[in-house]
Tab-separated table of C-alpha atoms and ligand atoms in Angstrom:
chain	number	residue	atom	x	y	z
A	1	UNK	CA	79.391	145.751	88.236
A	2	UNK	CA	76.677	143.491	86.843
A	3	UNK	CA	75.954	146.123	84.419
A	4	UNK	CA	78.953	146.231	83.037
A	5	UNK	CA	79.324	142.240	83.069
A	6	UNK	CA	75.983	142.607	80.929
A	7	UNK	CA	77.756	144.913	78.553
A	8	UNK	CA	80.774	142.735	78.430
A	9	UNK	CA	78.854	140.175	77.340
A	10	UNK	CA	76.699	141.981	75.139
A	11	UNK	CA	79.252	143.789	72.884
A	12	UNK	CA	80.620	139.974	72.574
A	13	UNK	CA	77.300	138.903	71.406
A	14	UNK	CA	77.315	141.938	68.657
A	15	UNK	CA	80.933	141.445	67.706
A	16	UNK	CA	81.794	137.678	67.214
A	17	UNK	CA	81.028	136.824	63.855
A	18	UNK	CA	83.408	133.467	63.662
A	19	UNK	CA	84.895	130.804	64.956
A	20	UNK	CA	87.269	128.405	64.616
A	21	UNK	CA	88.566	125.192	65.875
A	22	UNK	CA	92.194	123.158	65.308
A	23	UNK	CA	93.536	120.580	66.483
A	24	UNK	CA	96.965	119.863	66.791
A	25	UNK	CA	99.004	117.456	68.588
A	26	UNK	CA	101.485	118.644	71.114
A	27	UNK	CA	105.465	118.960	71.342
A	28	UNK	CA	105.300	120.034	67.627
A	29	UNK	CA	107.997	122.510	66.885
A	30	UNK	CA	107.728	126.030	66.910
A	31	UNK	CA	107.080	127.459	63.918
A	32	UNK	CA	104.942	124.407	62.482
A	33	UNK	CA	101.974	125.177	61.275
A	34	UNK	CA	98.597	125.359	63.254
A	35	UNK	CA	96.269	126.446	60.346
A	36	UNK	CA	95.127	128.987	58.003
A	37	UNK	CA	93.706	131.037	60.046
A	38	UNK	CA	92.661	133.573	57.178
A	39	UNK	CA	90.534	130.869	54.817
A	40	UNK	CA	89.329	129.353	57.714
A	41	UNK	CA	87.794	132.644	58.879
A	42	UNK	CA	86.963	133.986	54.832
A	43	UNK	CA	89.140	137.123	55.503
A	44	UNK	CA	91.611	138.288	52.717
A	45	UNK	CA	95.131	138.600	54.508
A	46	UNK	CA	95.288	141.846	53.343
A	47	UNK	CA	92.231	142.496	55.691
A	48	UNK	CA	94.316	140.840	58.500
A	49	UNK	CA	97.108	143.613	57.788
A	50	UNK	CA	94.859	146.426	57.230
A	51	UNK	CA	92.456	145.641	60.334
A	52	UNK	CA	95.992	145.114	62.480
A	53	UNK	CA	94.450	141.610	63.465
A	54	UNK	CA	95.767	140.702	67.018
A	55	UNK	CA	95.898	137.658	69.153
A	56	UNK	CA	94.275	137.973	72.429
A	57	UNK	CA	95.144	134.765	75.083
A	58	UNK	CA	94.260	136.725	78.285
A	59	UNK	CA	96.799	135.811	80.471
A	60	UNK	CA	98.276	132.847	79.597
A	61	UNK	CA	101.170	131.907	78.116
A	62	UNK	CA	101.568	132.999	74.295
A	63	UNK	CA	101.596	129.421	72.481
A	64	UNK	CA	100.690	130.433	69.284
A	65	UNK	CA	101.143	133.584	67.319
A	66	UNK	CA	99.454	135.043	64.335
A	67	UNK	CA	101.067	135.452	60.939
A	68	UNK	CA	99.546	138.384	59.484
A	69	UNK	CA	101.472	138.377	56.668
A	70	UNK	CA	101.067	134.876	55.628
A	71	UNK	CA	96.841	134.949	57.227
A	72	UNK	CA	98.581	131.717	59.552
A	73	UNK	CA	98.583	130.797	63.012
A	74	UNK	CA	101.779	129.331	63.982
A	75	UNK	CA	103.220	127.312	67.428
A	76	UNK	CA	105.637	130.080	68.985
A	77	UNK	CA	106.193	127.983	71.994
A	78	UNK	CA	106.360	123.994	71.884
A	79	UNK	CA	103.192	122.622	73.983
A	80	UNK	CA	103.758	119.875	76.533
A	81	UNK	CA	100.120	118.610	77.193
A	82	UNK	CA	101.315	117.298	80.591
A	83	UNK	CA	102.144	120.470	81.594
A	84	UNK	CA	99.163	122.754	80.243
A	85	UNK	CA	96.540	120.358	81.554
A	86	UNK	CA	97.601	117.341	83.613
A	87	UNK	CA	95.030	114.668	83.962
A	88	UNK	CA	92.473	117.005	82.444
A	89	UNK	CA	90.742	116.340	78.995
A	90	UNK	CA	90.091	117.573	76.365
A	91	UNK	CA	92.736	120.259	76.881
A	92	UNK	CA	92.477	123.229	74.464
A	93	UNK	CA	93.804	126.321	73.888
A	94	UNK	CA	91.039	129.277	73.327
A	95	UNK	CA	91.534	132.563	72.500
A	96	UNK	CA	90.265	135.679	70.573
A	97	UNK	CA	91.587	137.470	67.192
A	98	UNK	CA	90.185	141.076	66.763
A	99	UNK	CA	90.409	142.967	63.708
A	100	UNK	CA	90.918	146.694	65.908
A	101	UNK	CA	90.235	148.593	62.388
A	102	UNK	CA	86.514	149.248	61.346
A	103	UNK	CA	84.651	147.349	60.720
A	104	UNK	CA	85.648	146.008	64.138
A	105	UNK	CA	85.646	141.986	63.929
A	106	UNK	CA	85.979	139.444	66.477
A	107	UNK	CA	86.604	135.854	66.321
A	108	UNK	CA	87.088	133.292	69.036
A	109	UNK	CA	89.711	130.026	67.935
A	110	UNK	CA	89.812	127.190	70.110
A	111	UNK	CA	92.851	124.869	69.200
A	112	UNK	CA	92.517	121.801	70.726
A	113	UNK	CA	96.110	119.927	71.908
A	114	UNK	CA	96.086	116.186	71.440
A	115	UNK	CA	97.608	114.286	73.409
A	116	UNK	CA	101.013	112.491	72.034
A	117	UNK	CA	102.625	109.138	73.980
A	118	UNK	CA	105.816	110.782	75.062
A	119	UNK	CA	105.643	109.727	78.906
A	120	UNK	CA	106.392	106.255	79.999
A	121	UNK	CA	104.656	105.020	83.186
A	122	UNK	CA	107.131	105.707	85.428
A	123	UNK	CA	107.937	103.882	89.005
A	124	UNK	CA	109.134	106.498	91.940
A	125	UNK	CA	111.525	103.713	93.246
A	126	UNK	CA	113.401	101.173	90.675
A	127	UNK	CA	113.326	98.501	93.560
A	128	UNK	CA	111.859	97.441	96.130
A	129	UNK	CA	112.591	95.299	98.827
A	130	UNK	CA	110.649	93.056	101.007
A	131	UNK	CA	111.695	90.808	103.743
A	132	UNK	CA	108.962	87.629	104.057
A	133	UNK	CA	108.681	84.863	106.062
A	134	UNK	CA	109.155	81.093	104.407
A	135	UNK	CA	106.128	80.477	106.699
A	136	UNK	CA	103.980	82.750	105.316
A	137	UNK	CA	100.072	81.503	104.107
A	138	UNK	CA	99.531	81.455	100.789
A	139	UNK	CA	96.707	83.987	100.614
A	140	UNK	CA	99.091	86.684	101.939
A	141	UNK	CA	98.809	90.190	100.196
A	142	UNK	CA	102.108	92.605	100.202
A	143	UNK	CA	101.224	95.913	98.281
A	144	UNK	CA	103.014	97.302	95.482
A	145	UNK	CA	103.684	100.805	94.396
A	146	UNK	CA	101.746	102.344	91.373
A	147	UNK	CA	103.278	103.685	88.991
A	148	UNK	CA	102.470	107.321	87.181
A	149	UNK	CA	101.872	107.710	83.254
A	150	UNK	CA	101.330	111.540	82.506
A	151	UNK	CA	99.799	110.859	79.518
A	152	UNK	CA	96.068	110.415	79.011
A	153	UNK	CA	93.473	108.321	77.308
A	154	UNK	CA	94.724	104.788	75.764
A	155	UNK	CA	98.348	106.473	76.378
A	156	UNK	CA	98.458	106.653	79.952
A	157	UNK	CA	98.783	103.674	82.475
A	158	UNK	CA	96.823	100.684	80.784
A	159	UNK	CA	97.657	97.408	83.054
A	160	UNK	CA	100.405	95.906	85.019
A	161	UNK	CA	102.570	92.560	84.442
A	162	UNK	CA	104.745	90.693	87.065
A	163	UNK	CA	107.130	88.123	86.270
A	164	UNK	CA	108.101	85.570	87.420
A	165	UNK	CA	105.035	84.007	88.595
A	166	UNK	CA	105.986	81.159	90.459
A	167	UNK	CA	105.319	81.698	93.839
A	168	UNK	CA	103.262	85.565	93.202
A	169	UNK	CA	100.406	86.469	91.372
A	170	UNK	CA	99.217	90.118	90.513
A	171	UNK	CA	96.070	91.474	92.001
A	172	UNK	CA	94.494	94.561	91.011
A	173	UNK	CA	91.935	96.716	92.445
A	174	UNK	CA	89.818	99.366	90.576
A	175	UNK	CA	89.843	102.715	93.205
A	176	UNK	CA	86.946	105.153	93.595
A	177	UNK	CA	88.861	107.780	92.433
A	178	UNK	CA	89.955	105.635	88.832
A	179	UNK	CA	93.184	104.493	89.963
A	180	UNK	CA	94.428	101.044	91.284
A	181	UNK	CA	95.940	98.909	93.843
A	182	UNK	CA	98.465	97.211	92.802
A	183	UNK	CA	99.177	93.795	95.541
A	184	UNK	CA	101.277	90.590	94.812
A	185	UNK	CA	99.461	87.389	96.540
A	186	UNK	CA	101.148	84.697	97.452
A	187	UNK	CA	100.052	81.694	95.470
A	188	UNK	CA	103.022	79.292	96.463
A	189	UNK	CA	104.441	78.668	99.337
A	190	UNK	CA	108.381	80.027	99.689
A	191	UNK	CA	111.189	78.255	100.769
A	192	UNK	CA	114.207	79.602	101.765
A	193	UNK	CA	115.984	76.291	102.107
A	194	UNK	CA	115.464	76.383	98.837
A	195	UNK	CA	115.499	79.804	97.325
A	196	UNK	CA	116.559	82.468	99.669
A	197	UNK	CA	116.402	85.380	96.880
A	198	UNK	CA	113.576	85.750	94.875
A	199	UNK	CA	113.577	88.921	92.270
A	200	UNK	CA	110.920	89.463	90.707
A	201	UNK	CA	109.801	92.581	87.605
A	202	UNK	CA	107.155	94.684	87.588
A	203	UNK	CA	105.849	96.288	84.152
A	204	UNK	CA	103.888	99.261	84.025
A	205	UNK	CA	102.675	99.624	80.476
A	206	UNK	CA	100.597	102.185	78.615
A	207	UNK	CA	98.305	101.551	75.460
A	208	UNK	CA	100.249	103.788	73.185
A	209	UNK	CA	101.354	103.349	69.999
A	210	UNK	CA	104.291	102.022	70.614
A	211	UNK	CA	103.833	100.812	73.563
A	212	UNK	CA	105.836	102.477	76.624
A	213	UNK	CA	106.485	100.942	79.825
A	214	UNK	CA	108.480	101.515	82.951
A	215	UNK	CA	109.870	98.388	85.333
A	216	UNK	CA	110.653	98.032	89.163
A	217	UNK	CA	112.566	95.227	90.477
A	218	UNK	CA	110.917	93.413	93.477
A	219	UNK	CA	114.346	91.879	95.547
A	220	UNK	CA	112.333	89.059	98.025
A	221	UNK	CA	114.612	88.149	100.836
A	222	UNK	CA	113.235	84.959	102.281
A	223	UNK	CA	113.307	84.905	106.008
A	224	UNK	CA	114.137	81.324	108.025
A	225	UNK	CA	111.202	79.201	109.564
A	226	UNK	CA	112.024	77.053	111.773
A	227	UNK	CA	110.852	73.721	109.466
A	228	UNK	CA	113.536	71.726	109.235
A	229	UNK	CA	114.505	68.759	111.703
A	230	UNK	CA	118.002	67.883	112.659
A	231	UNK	CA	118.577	64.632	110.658
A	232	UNK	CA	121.990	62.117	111.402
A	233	UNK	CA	123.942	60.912	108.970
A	234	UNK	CA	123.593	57.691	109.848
A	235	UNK	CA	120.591	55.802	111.968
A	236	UNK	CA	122.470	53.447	113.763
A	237	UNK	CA	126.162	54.413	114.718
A	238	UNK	CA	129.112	50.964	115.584
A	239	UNK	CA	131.428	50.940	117.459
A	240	UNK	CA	134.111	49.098	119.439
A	241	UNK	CA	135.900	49.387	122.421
A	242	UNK	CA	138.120	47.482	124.280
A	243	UNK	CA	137.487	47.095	127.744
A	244	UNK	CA	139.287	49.153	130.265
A	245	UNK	CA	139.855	51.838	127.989
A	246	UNK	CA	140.738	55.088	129.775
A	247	UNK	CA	138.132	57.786	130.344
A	248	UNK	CA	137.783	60.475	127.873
A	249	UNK	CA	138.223	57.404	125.359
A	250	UNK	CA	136.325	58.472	121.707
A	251	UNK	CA	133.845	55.786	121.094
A	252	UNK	CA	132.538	57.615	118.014
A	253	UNK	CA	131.711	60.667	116.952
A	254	UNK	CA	127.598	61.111	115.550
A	255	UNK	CA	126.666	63.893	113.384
A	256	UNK	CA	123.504	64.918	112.161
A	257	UNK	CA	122.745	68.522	109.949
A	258	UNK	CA	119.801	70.606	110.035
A	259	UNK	CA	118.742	72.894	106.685
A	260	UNK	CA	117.778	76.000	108.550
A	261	UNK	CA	119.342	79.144	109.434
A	262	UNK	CA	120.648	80.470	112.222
A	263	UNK	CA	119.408	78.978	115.634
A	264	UNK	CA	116.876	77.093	114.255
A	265	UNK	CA	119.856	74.849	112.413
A	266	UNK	CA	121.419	75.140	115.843
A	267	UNK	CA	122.137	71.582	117.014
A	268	UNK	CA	123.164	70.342	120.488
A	269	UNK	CA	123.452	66.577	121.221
A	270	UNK	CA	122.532	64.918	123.988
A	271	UNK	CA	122.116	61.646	125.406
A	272	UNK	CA	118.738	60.015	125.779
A	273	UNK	CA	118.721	57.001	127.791
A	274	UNK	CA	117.101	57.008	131.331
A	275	UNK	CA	116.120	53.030	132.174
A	276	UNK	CA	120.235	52.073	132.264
A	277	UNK	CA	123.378	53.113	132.804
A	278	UNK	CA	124.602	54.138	129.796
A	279	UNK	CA	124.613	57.750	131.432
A	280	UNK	CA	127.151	57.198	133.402
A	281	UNK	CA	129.560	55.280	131.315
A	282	UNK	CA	129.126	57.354	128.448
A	283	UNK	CA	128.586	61.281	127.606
A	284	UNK	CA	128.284	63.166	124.254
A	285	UNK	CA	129.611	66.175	123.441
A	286	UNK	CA	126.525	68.868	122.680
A	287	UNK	CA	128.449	70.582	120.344
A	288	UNK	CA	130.945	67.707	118.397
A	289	UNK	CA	128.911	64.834	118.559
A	290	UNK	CA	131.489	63.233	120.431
A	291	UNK	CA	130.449	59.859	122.206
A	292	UNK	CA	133.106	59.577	125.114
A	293	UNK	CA	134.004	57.093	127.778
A	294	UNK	CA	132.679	58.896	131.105
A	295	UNK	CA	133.433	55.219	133.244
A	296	UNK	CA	135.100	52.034	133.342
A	297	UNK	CA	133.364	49.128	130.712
A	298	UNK	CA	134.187	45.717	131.703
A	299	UNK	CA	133.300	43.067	129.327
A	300	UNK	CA	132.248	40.425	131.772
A	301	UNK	CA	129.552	42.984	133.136
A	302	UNK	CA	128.601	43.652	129.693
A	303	UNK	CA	129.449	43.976	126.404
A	304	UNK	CA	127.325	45.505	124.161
A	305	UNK	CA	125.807	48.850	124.866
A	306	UNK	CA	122.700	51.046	122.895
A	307	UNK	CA	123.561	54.856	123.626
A	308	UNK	CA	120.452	56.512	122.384
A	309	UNK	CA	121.789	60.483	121.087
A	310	UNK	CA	119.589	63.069	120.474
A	311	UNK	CA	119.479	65.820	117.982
A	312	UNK	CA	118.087	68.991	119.401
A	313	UNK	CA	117.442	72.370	117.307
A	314	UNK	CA	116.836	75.336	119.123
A	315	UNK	CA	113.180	75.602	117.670
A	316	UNK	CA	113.122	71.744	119.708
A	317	UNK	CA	112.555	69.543	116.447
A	318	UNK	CA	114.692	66.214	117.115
A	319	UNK	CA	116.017	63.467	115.450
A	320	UNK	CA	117.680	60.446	117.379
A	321	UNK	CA	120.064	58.080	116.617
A	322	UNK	CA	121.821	54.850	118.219
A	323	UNK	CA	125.542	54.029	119.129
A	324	UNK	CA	125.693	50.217	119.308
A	325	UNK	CA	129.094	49.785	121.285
A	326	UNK	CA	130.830	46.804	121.377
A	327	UNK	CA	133.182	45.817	124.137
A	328	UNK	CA	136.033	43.626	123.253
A	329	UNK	CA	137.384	41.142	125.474
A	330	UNK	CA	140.956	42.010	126.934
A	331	UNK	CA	142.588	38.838	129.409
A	332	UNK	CA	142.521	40.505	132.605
A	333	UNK	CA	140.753	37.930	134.601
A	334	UNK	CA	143.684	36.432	137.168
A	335	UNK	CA	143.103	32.367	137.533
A	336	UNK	CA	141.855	32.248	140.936
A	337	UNK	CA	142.356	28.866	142.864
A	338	UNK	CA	139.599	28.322	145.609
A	339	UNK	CA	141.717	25.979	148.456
A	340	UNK	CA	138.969	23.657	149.811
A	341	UNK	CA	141.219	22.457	152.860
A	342	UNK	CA	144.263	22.390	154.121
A	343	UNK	CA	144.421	18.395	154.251
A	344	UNK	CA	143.989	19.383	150.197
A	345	UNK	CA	147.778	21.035	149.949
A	346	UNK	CA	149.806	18.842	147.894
A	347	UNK	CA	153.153	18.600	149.853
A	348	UNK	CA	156.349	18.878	148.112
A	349	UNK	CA	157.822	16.037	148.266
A	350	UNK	CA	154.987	13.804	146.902
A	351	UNK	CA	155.951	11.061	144.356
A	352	UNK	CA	155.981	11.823	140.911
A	353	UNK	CA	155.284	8.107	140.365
A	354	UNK	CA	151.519	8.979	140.871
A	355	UNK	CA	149.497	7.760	138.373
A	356	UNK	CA	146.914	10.292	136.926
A	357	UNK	CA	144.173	9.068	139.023
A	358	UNK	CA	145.913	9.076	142.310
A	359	UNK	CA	147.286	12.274	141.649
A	360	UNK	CA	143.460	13.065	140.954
A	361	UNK	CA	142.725	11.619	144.658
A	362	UNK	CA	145.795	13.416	146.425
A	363	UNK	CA	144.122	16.772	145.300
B	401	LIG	CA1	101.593	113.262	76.269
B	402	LIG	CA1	102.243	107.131	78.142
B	403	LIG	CA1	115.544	73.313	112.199
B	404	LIG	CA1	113.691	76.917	107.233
C-alpha cells in the first residue's frame, strides 16, 4: 500500500507541468466565464481537443466544466460559498486537467470562490419577550440572542445596535471560540407606573458593501412593585352632622388612590383612633370610604369630632387622613324646673296685683 502511495505520488511529481489559480466570486451564473484556461496554461486549444483534455474534481460536485472547444473553463453549476465551505476560509475549488493523449500532461487549477454579501445576519426569533420587575437594580444583565451571518470576513456579523436606549444599554462579550454575548444592562431604573411596555430593536449588521442587517424586537412587559403609597384626595375631610342623626347616617365619604397594580393598589380603610371614642360612634367602610354613624352624637357631650382614617395597601404602605365632624345643635333639651319646696308653689288664686318684686318674693 505505501508503495503504491509512493508511486501515486511519484508519477504526480513526473507529470504536473502547470498550474493555475482563479478567482472568482460566487453565485455567478452558469455559463460565466472562469478563465482561459488554454493561455493560462500555453496550450493551443487544438492541443486541448487533440489530447481529449478532461476535468478531474474527484468526487465532488462538478462546478465548473471545461470548454475544449473554446480552451475555457466555465461555471456549470452556480456556487453558494455558504454552502461549499461554511465558516471556512479561503474556500477553493481544486482540481486536475489531464491531457490523456501523448504526450500525457497534467495540470492542477485551484479556483478560489470569494466570498459575495448575499446573507443578512439573521435572528432565529423576530421577538422576544421578557417579563421584568419595576424593582429591578440597575446593574441587572438579561441576555440576548445572537444572531447568524453566513457570510465571512468584513461580510459576516460585524457589531450589534439597540435602540432605544433609555433605560438599556448593550453589552458585548468577545467568546473563546470568536463569537459574542450579546446582554442588555439595565442603566435606568423602570417604572411601570409609568411605562408598562417598553419595545425595544435589536440590529444585527454586517460590514458589507451595502451594508445588511437583520432586527429582533425586544417587547419589555414591566412587572408591578409594590412602590406606591395610598394617597387621599384630600388631607383633612369636613363634615357636619346634626345631632341625633340615625345610625348608618353618611358623615362623609374619604377616598384616597394608589398607582400600583393589582393588590399592591389594593386599598382598605380603616379607622385609626385608639385614645377616644370615636370608635364607637363612628365606622368606615374598608372598601367605600364611607364614614358612618355607628352611635348616638349629642351636641352637649360634644361637638366636634377628629376621626383619624387610614389608607392601607396590601403591600402595608399607608396614608392617613382626618374627618373633622361637626355636630350641629338641634333643641331637644326639655326646660326642666327644679321645685325647691313645697311652701315655694305659687297657689292659684294669688293676686295678680303683685308687683314684680313681690311676685319675685312669693316664688
Ligand atoms: Ca456569501
Ligand atoms: Ca453578510
Ligand atoms: Ca401601593
Ligand atoms: Ca408600582
Amino acid at each position: 500500500m505505501a508503495f503504491f502511495y509512493f508511486f501515486f505520488v511519484l508519477l504526480l511529481l513526473l507529470y504536473v507541468v502547470g498550474q493555475v489559480s482563479y478567482s472568482v466570486p460566487e453565485e455567478m451564473a452558469k455559463g460565466s466565464l472562469v478563465g482561459n484556461i488554454a493561455q493560462d496554461l500555453g496550450l493551443d486549444v487544438k492541443r486541448l481537443r487533440s489530447g481529449k483534455a478532461r476535468l478531474y474534481t474527484g468526487d465532488s460536485a462538478q462546478y465548473i466544466e471545461l470548454n475544449r472547444e473554446r480552451g475555457v473553463l466555465l461555471i456549470k453549476e452556480k456556487i453558494d460559498r455558504e454552502v461549499l465551505c461554511r465558516q471556512t476560509t479561503p474556500c477553493a475549488l481544486h482540481f486536475q486537467i489531464t491531457l490523456e493523449k501523448k504526450p500525457i500532461e497534467f495540470y492542477r487549477v485551484h479556483v478560489e470562490i470569494v466570498d459575495i454579501n448575499d446573507n443578512a445576519p439573521l435572528f432565529e426569533k423576530g421577538d422576544f419577550k421578557f417579563k421584568i420587575s419595576e424593582s429591578a437594580v440597575i446593574g441587572s444583565k438579561f441576555d440576548l440572542e445572537r444572531a447568524v451571518d453566513l457570510d465571512v470576513g468584513i461580510n459576516g456579523l460585524q457589531n450589534y445596535i439597540l435602540k432605544p436606549t433609555d433605560n438599556f444599554a448593550l453589552k458585548l462579550h468577545n467568546q473563546a471560540d470568536g463569537s459574542r454575548n450579546v446582554e442588555m444592562v439595565l442603566k435606568q431604573p423602570l417604572d411601570r407606573e409609568k411605562n408598562e411596555h417598553l419595545s425595544l430593536v435589536l440590529t444585527a449588521v454586517d460590514g458589507g458593501e451595502p451594508q445588511l442587517s437583520g432586527t429582533m424586537q425586544i417587547q419589555i412587559t414591566v412587572l408591578d412593585a409594590n412602590d406606591n403609597a395610598p394617597v387621599f384626595t384630600k388631607s383633612v375631610y369636613k363634615a357636619n352632622v346634626a345631632e341625633n342623626s340615625p345610625r348608618g347616617t353618611v358623615v362623609t365619604i374619604v377616598s384616597a388612590s394608589d398607582a400600583d397594580y393589582g393588590s399592591n393598589g389594593r386599598i382598605t380603610y380603616s379607622i385609626g383612633n385608639t385614645l377616644d371614642d370615636v370608635r364607637q360612634l363612628f365606622e368606615v367602610n374598608e372598601h367605600t370610604g364611607e364614614v358612618r354613624l355607628t352611635g348616638n352624637i349629642d351636641y352637649e357631650k360634644s361637638n366636634n369630632y377628629r376621626i383619624n382614617v387610614r389608607a392601607s395597601d396590601d403591600g402595608g404602605l399607608t396614608d392617613t387622613c382626618k374627618v373633622i365632624v361637626d355636630v350641629i345643635d338641634v333643641n331637644d333639651n326639655h326646660p326642666i324646673i327644679n321645685i325647691m319646696s313645697e311652701t315655694n308653689v305659687i297657689s292659684e288664686d294669688i293676686k295678680t296685683t303683685l308687683s314684680p318684686r313681690k311676685w319675685r318674693k312669693a316664688l
